[in-house]
Amino acid sequence: MARIVVIGGTGLIGSKVVAKLTDHGHEAIAASPNSGVNAVTGEGLAEALRGADVVVDVSNSPSFEPAAVMEFFTTSTGNLIAAEREAGVGHHVALTVVGTDRPQEIAYFHAKAAQEKLIRESGIPYSIVHATQFFEFIGGIAATSGDDEVRLPPALMQPIAAEDVATAVARTAAGSPLNADIEIAGPEVMGLDELVRRGLAFRGDARTVVTDPDAPYFGARMQERTLMPVDGVEVFATTLDEWLPANPPRS
Ligand SMILES: NC(=O)c1ccc[n+]([C@@H]2O[C@H](COP(=O)([O-])OP(=O)(O)OC[C@H]3O[C@@H](n4cnc5c(N)ncnc54)[C@H](OP(=O)(O)O)[C@@H]3O)[C@@H](O)[C@H]2O)c1
């Protein structure tokens, strides 16, 4: 049994990771600002990490504005690494996005790439899990892509259920450090436009999704395969049609 501190353990992925690790007999501790642990200010970090074997970072920035998101991921990761060194933590696991290592102009991805670089250079044994877009993110994508009419490019992707992401992260945290990056994805390739169109249609959302290769995705024009995993990706089973009835997208 390991003592595993989950930074962002109250979030969508974090809460599932804590539950899965606990089910498997580990001592999993959810740490986030709501429980007095703030990775950006450093508040409560030293206490939370005392005696920890593993730290899982599935926190997310409250703001996706370019400067704010870069500040969030670099400051929080720097603070975590320093606290982990102090506490003698033997494995840092982080969740990031497929595509951060490709040429693209998405500010959020640049911030995640900076986070990954700090981890790789930290000297602490690590595992970095790159996930494709979550089905749960459909509402969020729609909300940032237009009002009555949602304009999205047909960039290919292989979206995944948050439950499957949490399975991968929990399994990685319970294993030995990989000192490498891995990719995980769902079972079906589809366009970004198609994902959102199917999600909105399922819940009877009146907005139409217009396919537009020039429409930005989080401020950037997408190439066809920027969001696609590479060979060697681990593919999880849950399909969109299985997921939708149980999980109407959050708006
Ligand atoms: N959305 C996608 O499609 C996608 C795809 C691939 C990878 N990811 C990655 O998945 C990760 C988790 O995303 P999510 O959707 O599960 O996030 P989420 O539901 O928004 O949860 C964010 C978590 O971060 C915590 N947090 C916020 N500020 C913090 C701080 N200063 N210090 C410590 N914890 C803090 C929150 O704590 P409180 O509850 O206390 O506020 C919450 O537990 C992110 O790193 C993201 O990059 C997302």
PDB file of C-alpha atoms in Angstrom, residues 16-244:
ATOM      1  CA  LYS A  16     -12.159   9.401  -9.709  1.00  0.00           C
ATOM      2  CA  VAL A  17      -8.431   8.727  -9.216  1.00  0.00           C
ATOM      3  CA  VAL A  18      -8.776   8.999  -5.421  1.00  0.00           C
ATOM      4  CA  ALA A  19     -11.730   6.567  -5.480  1.00  0.00           C
ATOM      5  CA  LYS A  20      -9.925   4.034  -7.674  1.00  0.00           C
ATOM      6  CA  LEU A  21      -6.708   4.118  -5.629  1.00  0.00           C
ATOM      7  CA  THR A  22      -8.694   3.766  -2.397  1.00  0.00           C
ATOM      8  CA  ASP A  23     -10.591   0.787  -3.854  1.00  0.00           C
ATOM      9  CA  HIS A  24      -7.236  -0.840  -4.570  1.00  0.00           C
ATOM     10  CA  GLY A  25      -6.113  -0.475  -0.956  1.00  0.00           C
ATOM     11  CA  HIS A  26      -3.905   2.592  -1.251  1.00  0.00           C
ATOM     12  CA  GLU A  27      -3.996   5.561   1.089  1.00  0.00           C
ATOM     13  CA  ALA A  28      -5.136   8.217  -1.384  1.00  0.00           C
ATOM     14  CA  ILE A  29      -5.420  11.794  -0.161  1.00  0.00           C
ATOM     15  CA  ALA A  30      -7.252  14.493  -2.120  1.00  0.00           C
ATOM     16  CA  ALA A  31      -5.425  17.818  -1.837  1.00  0.00           C
ATOM     17  CA  SER A  32      -6.685  21.095  -3.293  1.00  0.00           C
ATOM     18  CA  PRO A  33      -7.459  24.665  -2.209  1.00  0.00           C
ATOM     19  CA  ASN A  34     -10.766  23.427  -0.773  1.00  0.00           C
ATOM     20  CA  SER A  35      -8.820  21.243   1.662  1.00  0.00           C
ATOM     21  CA  GLY A  36      -6.227  23.951   2.427  1.00  0.00           C
ATOM     22  CA  VAL A  37      -3.566  22.819  -0.070  1.00  0.00           C
ATOM     23  CA  ASN A  38      -2.673  25.376  -2.735  1.00  0.00           C
ATOM     24  CA  ALA A  39       0.055  24.383  -5.190  1.00  0.00           C
ATOM     25  CA  VAL A  40       0.345  27.952  -6.527  1.00  0.00           C
ATOM     26  CA  THR A  41       0.855  29.746  -3.213  1.00  0.00           C
ATOM     27  CA  GLY A  42       2.498  26.730  -1.548  1.00  0.00           C
ATOM     28  CA  GLU A  43      -0.010  26.843   1.330  1.00  0.00           C
ATOM     29  CA  GLY A  44      -0.305  23.462   3.065  1.00  0.00           C
ATOM     30  CA  LEU A  45       1.986  21.630   0.607  1.00  0.00           C
ATOM     31  CA  ALA A  46       4.740  20.584   3.014  1.00  0.00           C
ATOM     32  CA  GLU A  47       2.219  19.149   5.471  1.00  0.00           C
ATOM     33  CA  ALA A  48       0.236  17.373   2.754  1.00  0.00           C
ATOM     34  CA  LEU A  49       3.298  15.715   1.258  1.00  0.00           C
ATOM     35  CA  ARG A  50       4.829  14.513   4.528  1.00  0.00           C
ATOM     36  CA  GLY A  51       5.283  10.732   4.268  1.00  0.00           C
ATOM     37  CA  ALA A  52       3.951  10.579   0.694  1.00  0.00           C
ATOM     38  CA  ASP A  53       5.343   7.947  -1.672  1.00  0.00           C
ATOM     39  CA  VAL A  54       3.687   9.329  -4.805  1.00  0.00           C
ATOM     40  CA  VAL A  55       2.244  12.683  -5.898  1.00  0.00           C
ATOM     41  CA  VAL A  56      -0.347  12.762  -8.672  1.00  0.00           C
ATOM     42  CA  ASP A  57      -0.957  16.202 -10.213  1.00  0.00           C
ATOM     43  CA  VAL A  58      -4.369  16.461 -11.878  1.00  0.00           C
ATOM     44  CA  SER A  59      -4.975  20.086 -10.942  1.00  0.00           C
ATOM     45  CA  ASN A  60      -6.189  22.591 -13.500  1.00  0.00           C
ATOM     46  CA  SER A  61      -5.931  26.333 -13.892  1.00  0.00           C
ATOM     47  CA  PRO A  62      -9.042  28.337 -12.948  1.00  0.00           C
ATOM     48  CA  SER A  63      -8.240  30.650 -15.909  1.00  0.00           C
ATOM     49  CA  PHE A  64      -7.338  29.585 -19.482  1.00  0.00           C
ATOM     50  CA  GLU A  65      -6.123  33.102 -20.333  1.00  0.00           C
ATOM     51  CA  PRO A  66      -2.590  32.616 -21.826  1.00  0.00           C
ATOM     52  CA  ALA A  67      -0.493  34.381 -19.173  1.00  0.00           C
ATOM     53  CA  ALA A  68      -2.596  33.062 -16.285  1.00  0.00           C
ATOM     54  CA  VAL A  69      -2.456  29.458 -17.410  1.00  0.00           C
ATOM     55  CA  MET A  70       1.322  29.594 -17.957  1.00  0.00           C
ATOM     56  CA  GLU A  71       1.750  31.136 -14.501  1.00  0.00           C
ATOM     57  CA  PHE A  72      -0.502  28.465 -12.940  1.00  0.00           C
ATOM     58  CA  PHE A  73       1.255  25.398 -14.356  1.00  0.00           C
ATOM     59  CA  THR A  74       4.848  26.644 -13.998  1.00  0.00           C
ATOM     60  CA  THR A  75       4.433  28.022 -10.465  1.00  0.00           C
ATOM     61  CA  SER A  76       2.412  25.071  -9.142  1.00  0.00           C
ATOM     62  CA  THR A  77       4.745  22.499 -10.681  1.00  0.00           C
ATOM     63  CA  GLY A  78       7.815  24.315  -9.360  1.00  0.00           C
ATOM     64  CA  ASN A  79       6.303  24.379  -5.882  1.00  0.00           C
ATOM     65  CA  LEU A  80       5.323  20.709  -6.075  1.00  0.00           C
ATOM     66  CA  ILE A  81       8.795  19.625  -7.187  1.00  0.00           C
ATOM     67  CA  ALA A  82      10.446  21.578  -4.351  1.00  0.00           C
ATOM     68  CA  ALA A  83       8.052  20.124  -1.770  1.00  0.00           C
ATOM     69  CA  GLU A  84       8.482  16.606  -3.175  1.00  0.00           C
ATOM     70  CA  ARG A  85      12.282  16.880  -2.895  1.00  0.00           C
ATOM     71  CA  GLU A  86      11.915  17.998   0.703  1.00  0.00           C
ATOM     72  CA  ALA A  87       9.530  15.134   1.509  1.00  0.00           C
ATOM     73  CA  GLY A  88      11.497  12.464  -0.391  1.00  0.00           C
ATOM     74  CA  VAL A  89       8.629  11.630  -2.759  1.00  0.00           C
ATOM     75  CA  GLY A  90       9.647   8.855  -5.170  1.00  0.00           C
ATOM     76  CA  HIS A  91       7.197   9.286  -8.064  1.00  0.00           C
ATOM     77  CA  HIS A  92       5.532  12.329  -9.654  1.00  0.00           C
ATOM     78  CA  VAL A  93       2.622  11.534 -11.970  1.00  0.00           C
ATOM     79  CA  ALA A  94       1.111  14.290 -14.117  1.00  0.00           C
ATOM     80  CA  LEU A  95      -1.823  14.368 -16.500  1.00  0.00           C
ATOM     81  CA  THR A  96      -1.420  16.404 -19.666  1.00  0.00           C
ATOM     82  CA  VAL A  97      -2.826  16.596 -23.182  1.00  0.00           C
ATOM     83  CA  VAL A  98      -2.001  14.758 -26.408  1.00  0.00           C
ATOM     84  CA  GLY A  99      -0.388  17.211 -28.827  1.00  0.00           C
ATOM     85  CA  THR A 100       1.547  19.449 -26.442  1.00  0.00           C
ATOM     86  CA  ASP A 101       4.793  18.285 -28.092  1.00  0.00           C
ATOM     87  CA  ARG A 102       3.685  19.190 -31.660  1.00  0.00           C
ATOM     88  CA  PRO A 103       3.923  22.517 -33.429  1.00  0.00           C
ATOM     89  CA  GLN A 104       0.672  24.336 -32.545  1.00  0.00           C
ATOM     90  CA  GLU A 105      -0.382  27.758 -31.278  1.00  0.00           C
ATOM     91  CA  ILE A 106      -2.627  26.801 -28.355  1.00  0.00           C
ATOM     92  CA  ALA A 107      -1.530  28.817 -25.303  1.00  0.00           C
ATOM     93  CA  TYR A 108      -2.961  26.186 -22.923  1.00  0.00           C
ATOM     94  CA  PHE A 109      -0.824  23.499 -24.596  1.00  0.00           C
ATOM     95  CA  HIS A 110       2.286  25.707 -24.283  1.00  0.00           C
ATOM     96  CA  ALA A 111       1.660  25.980 -20.542  1.00  0.00           C
ATOM     97  CA  LYS A 112       1.246  22.196 -20.258  1.00  0.00           C
ATOM     98  CA  ALA A 113       4.477  21.702 -22.255  1.00  0.00           C
ATOM     99  CA  ALA A 114       6.279  23.992 -19.780  1.00  0.00           C
ATOM    100  CA  GLN A 115       4.857  21.914 -16.908  1.00  0.00           C
ATOM    101  CA  GLU A 116       6.090  18.704 -18.545  1.00  0.00           C
ATOM    102  CA  LYS A 117       9.596  20.140 -19.086  1.00  0.00           C
ATOM    103  CA  LEU A 118       9.907  21.091 -15.403  1.00  0.00           C
ATOM    104  CA  ILE A 119       8.921  17.543 -14.438  1.00  0.00           C
ATOM    105  CA  ARG A 120      11.359  15.858 -16.854  1.00  0.00           C
ATOM    106  CA  GLU A 121      14.195  18.064 -15.610  1.00  0.00           C
ATOM    107  CA  SER A 122      13.319  17.786 -11.903  1.00  0.00           C
ATOM    108  CA  GLY A 123      15.380  14.707 -11.134  1.00  0.00           C
ATOM    109  CA  ILE A 124      12.349  13.165  -9.432  1.00  0.00           C
ATOM    110  CA  PRO A 125      11.208   9.849 -10.971  1.00  0.00           C
ATOM    111  CA  TYR A 126       8.115  10.644 -13.035  1.00  0.00           C
ATOM    112  CA  SER A 127       5.385   9.448 -15.367  1.00  0.00           C
ATOM    113  CA  ILE A 128       3.579  11.853 -17.722  1.00  0.00           C
ATOM    114  CA  VAL A 129       0.207  10.724 -19.086  1.00  0.00           C
ATOM    115  CA  HIS A 130      -1.028  12.538 -22.218  1.00  0.00           C
ATOM    116  CA  ALA A 131      -4.803  12.135 -22.702  1.00  0.00           C
ATOM    117  CA  THR A 132      -6.954  13.140 -25.637  1.00  0.00           C
ATOM    118  CA  GLN A 133      -9.994  15.402 -25.077  1.00  0.00           C
ATOM    119  CA  PHE A 134     -12.487  14.075 -22.536  1.00  0.00           C
ATOM    120  CA  PHE A 135     -16.111  13.445 -23.573  1.00  0.00           C
ATOM    121  CA  GLU A 136     -16.929  15.586 -20.503  1.00  0.00           C
ATOM    122  CA  PHE A 137     -15.263  18.551 -22.251  1.00  0.00           C
ATOM    123  CA  ILE A 138     -17.874  18.739 -25.074  1.00  0.00           C
ATOM    124  CA  GLY A 139     -19.853  21.498 -23.348  1.00  0.00           C
ATOM    125  CA  GLY A 140     -16.696  23.470 -22.638  1.00  0.00           C
ATOM    126  CA  ILE A 141     -15.552  23.301 -26.263  1.00  0.00           C
ATOM    127  CA  ALA A 142     -18.995  24.401 -27.494  1.00  0.00           C
ATOM    128  CA  ALA A 143     -19.106  27.281 -25.022  1.00  0.00           C
ATOM    129  CA  THR A 144     -15.866  28.764 -26.374  1.00  0.00           C
ATOM    130  CA  SER A 145     -16.707  28.228 -30.062  1.00  0.00           C
ATOM    131  CA  GLY A 146     -19.718  30.481 -30.694  1.00  0.00           C
ATOM    132  CA  ASP A 147     -23.170  31.357 -29.356  1.00  0.00           C
ATOM    133  CA  ASP A 148     -26.149  30.281 -31.511  1.00  0.00           C
ATOM    134  CA  GLU A 149     -23.812  28.778 -34.063  1.00  0.00           C
ATOM    135  CA  VAL A 150     -20.807  26.742 -32.927  1.00  0.00           C
ATOM    136  CA  ARG A 151     -17.975  26.839 -35.498  1.00  0.00           C
ATOM    137  CA  LEU A 152     -15.371  24.106 -35.249  1.00  0.00           C
ATOM    138  CA  PRO A 153     -12.680  22.627 -37.490  1.00  0.00           C
ATOM    139  CA  PRO A 154     -12.810  18.974 -38.602  1.00  0.00           C
ATOM    140  CA  ALA A 155      -9.421  18.316 -36.956  1.00  0.00           C
ATOM    141  CA  LEU A 156      -9.195  14.625 -36.119  1.00  0.00           C
ATOM    142  CA  MET A 157      -9.169  13.422 -32.544  1.00  0.00           C
ATOM    143  CA  GLN A 158      -9.780  10.279 -30.495  1.00  0.00           C
ATOM    144  CA  PRO A 159     -11.771  11.468 -27.439  1.00  0.00           C
ATOM    145  CA  ILE A 160     -11.915   9.491 -24.193  1.00  0.00           C
ATOM    146  CA  ALA A 161     -14.181   9.103 -21.149  1.00  0.00           C
ATOM    147  CA  ALA A 162     -12.931  10.696 -17.895  1.00  0.00           C
ATOM    148  CA  GLU A 163     -13.486   7.341 -16.180  1.00  0.00           C
ATOM    149  CA  ASP A 164     -10.965   5.707 -18.530  1.00  0.00           C
ATOM    150  CA  VAL A 165      -8.504   8.583 -18.002  1.00  0.00           C
ATOM    151  CA  ALA A 166      -8.769   8.092 -14.249  1.00  0.00           C
ATOM    152  CA  THR A 167      -8.150   4.353 -14.644  1.00  0.00           C
ATOM    153  CA  ALA A 168      -4.953   5.074 -16.573  1.00  0.00           C
ATOM    154  CA  VAL A 169      -3.740   7.711 -14.101  1.00  0.00           C
ATOM    155  CA  ALA A 170      -4.488   5.548 -11.046  1.00  0.00           C
ATOM    156  CA  ARG A 171      -2.760   2.535 -12.575  1.00  0.00           C
ATOM    157  CA  THR A 172       0.272   4.662 -13.435  1.00  0.00           C
ATOM    158  CA  ALA A 173       0.405   6.067  -9.910  1.00  0.00           C
ATOM    159  CA  ALA A 174       0.292   2.571  -8.400  1.00  0.00           C
ATOM    160  CA  GLY A 175       3.125   1.379 -10.658  1.00  0.00           C
ATOM    161  CA  SER A 176       6.821   2.124 -10.901  1.00  0.00           C
ATOM    162  CA  PRO A 177       7.920   5.447 -12.406  1.00  0.00           C
ATOM    163  CA  LEU A 178       8.180   5.240 -16.203  1.00  0.00           C
ATOM    164  CA  ASN A 179      10.519   8.227 -16.539  1.00  0.00           C
ATOM    165  CA  ALA A 180       8.744   8.688 -19.842  1.00  0.00           C
ATOM    166  CA  ASP A 181       5.606  10.051 -21.471  1.00  0.00           C
ATOM    167  CA  ILE A 182       2.696   7.818 -22.510  1.00  0.00           C
ATOM    168  CA  GLU A 183      -0.449   8.555 -24.519  1.00  0.00           C
ATOM    169  CA  ILE A 184      -3.998   7.334 -23.878  1.00  0.00           C
ATOM    170  CA  ALA A 185      -7.095   7.743 -26.064  1.00  0.00           C
ATOM    171  CA  GLY A 186     -10.620   6.529 -26.681  1.00  0.00           C
ATOM    172  CA  PRO A 187     -11.574   3.943 -29.302  1.00  0.00           C
ATOM    173  CA  GLU A 188     -12.945   6.126 -32.153  1.00  0.00           C
ATOM    174  CA  VAL A 189     -11.390   8.700 -34.462  1.00  0.00           C
ATOM    175  CA  MET A 190     -13.713  11.616 -35.226  1.00  0.00           C
ATOM    176  CA  GLY A 191     -13.563  15.292 -36.102  1.00  0.00           C
ATOM    177  CA  LEU A 192     -13.704  17.921 -33.357  1.00  0.00           C
ATOM    178  CA  ASP A 193     -16.837  19.234 -35.136  1.00  0.00           C
ATOM    179  CA  GLU A 194     -18.438  15.771 -35.134  1.00  0.00           C
ATOM    180  CA  LEU A 195     -17.761  15.196 -31.418  1.00  0.00           C
ATOM    181  CA  VAL A 196     -19.506  18.415 -30.430  1.00  0.00           C
ATOM    182  CA  ARG A 197     -22.314  17.970 -32.995  1.00  0.00           C
ATOM    183  CA  ARG A 198     -23.146  14.503 -31.626  1.00  0.00           C
ATOM    184  CA  GLY A 199     -22.904  15.680 -28.030  1.00  0.00           C
ATOM    185  CA  LEU A 200     -25.153  18.717 -28.490  1.00  0.00           C
ATOM    186  CA  ALA A 201     -27.681  16.763 -30.602  1.00  0.00           C
ATOM    187  CA  PHE A 202     -27.949  14.060 -27.953  1.00  0.00           C
ATOM    188  CA  ARG A 203     -29.018  16.512 -25.276  1.00  0.00           C
ATOM    189  CA  GLY A 204     -31.367  18.412 -27.598  1.00  0.00           C
ATOM    190  CA  ASP A 205     -29.195  21.535 -27.668  1.00  0.00           C
ATOM    191  CA  ALA A 206     -30.556  23.869 -30.389  1.00  0.00           C
ATOM    192  CA  ARG A 207     -27.151  25.219 -31.400  1.00  0.00           C
ATOM    193  CA  THR A 208     -25.902  24.091 -34.807  1.00  0.00           C
ATOM    194  CA  VAL A 209     -22.314  23.032 -35.306  1.00  0.00           C
ATOM    195  CA  VAL A 210     -20.773  24.408 -38.498  1.00  0.00           C
ATOM    196  CA  THR A 211     -17.702  22.696 -39.915  1.00  0.00           C
ATOM    197  CA  ASP A 212     -15.108  25.371 -40.639  1.00  0.00           C
ATOM    198  CA  PRO A 213     -11.438  24.431 -41.190  1.00  0.00           C
ATOM    199  CA  ASP A 214     -10.463  28.024 -40.352  1.00  0.00           C
ATOM    200  CA  ALA A 215     -12.387  28.188 -37.069  1.00  0.00           C
ATOM    201  CA  PRO A 216     -10.003  28.412 -34.105  1.00  0.00           C
ATOM    202  CA  TYR A 217      -9.829  25.813 -31.351  1.00  0.00           C
ATOM    203  CA  PHE A 218      -8.853  27.603 -28.132  1.00  0.00           C
ATOM    204  CA  GLY A 219      -7.516  30.500 -30.178  1.00  0.00           C
ATOM    205  CA  ALA A 220      -5.510  28.500 -32.692  1.00  0.00           C
ATOM    206  CA  ARG A 221      -6.004  27.159 -36.220  1.00  0.00           C
ATOM    207  CA  MET A 222      -5.714  23.381 -36.132  1.00  0.00           C
ATOM    208  CA  GLN A 223      -3.859  21.055 -38.462  1.00  0.00           C
ATOM    209  CA  GLU A 224      -5.651  17.801 -39.267  1.00  0.00           C
ATOM    210  CA  ARG A 225      -3.636  15.623 -36.854  1.00  0.00           C
ATOM    211  CA  THR A 226      -2.493  18.010 -34.078  1.00  0.00           C
ATOM    212  CA  LEU A 227      -4.876  16.401 -31.553  1.00  0.00           C
ATOM    213  CA  MET A 228      -4.297  12.806 -32.651  1.00  0.00           C
ATOM    214  CA  PRO A 229      -2.312  10.296 -30.590  1.00  0.00           C
ATOM    215  CA  VAL A 230       0.703   8.591 -32.124  1.00  0.00           C
ATOM    216  CA  ASP A 231       1.499   4.911 -32.667  1.00  0.00           C
ATOM    217  CA  GLY A 232       1.824   3.077 -29.374  1.00  0.00           C
ATOM    218  CA  VAL A 233      -1.088   4.918 -27.732  1.00  0.00           C
ATOM    219  CA  GLU A 234      -3.062   2.881 -25.198  1.00  0.00           C
ATOM    220  CA  VAL A 235      -6.682   2.766 -26.382  1.00  0.00           C
ATOM    221  CA  PHE A 236      -9.541   2.545 -23.852  1.00  0.00           C
ATOM    222  CA  ALA A 237     -12.917   0.988 -24.636  1.00  0.00           C
ATOM    223  CA  THR A 238     -15.715   3.438 -23.802  1.00  0.00           C
ATOM    224  CA  THR A 239     -17.383   4.802 -26.955  1.00  0.00           C
ATOM    225  CA  LEU A 240     -19.249   8.101 -27.246  1.00  0.00           C
ATOM    226  CA  ASP A 241     -22.526   6.234 -27.832  1.00  0.00           C
ATOM    227  CA  GLU A 242     -22.000   4.270 -24.606  1.00  0.00           C
ATOM    228  CA  TRP A 243     -21.029   7.362 -22.669  1.00  0.00           C
ATOM    229  CA  LEU A 244     -23.711   9.850 -23.815  1.00  0.00           C
TER     230      LEU A 244
END
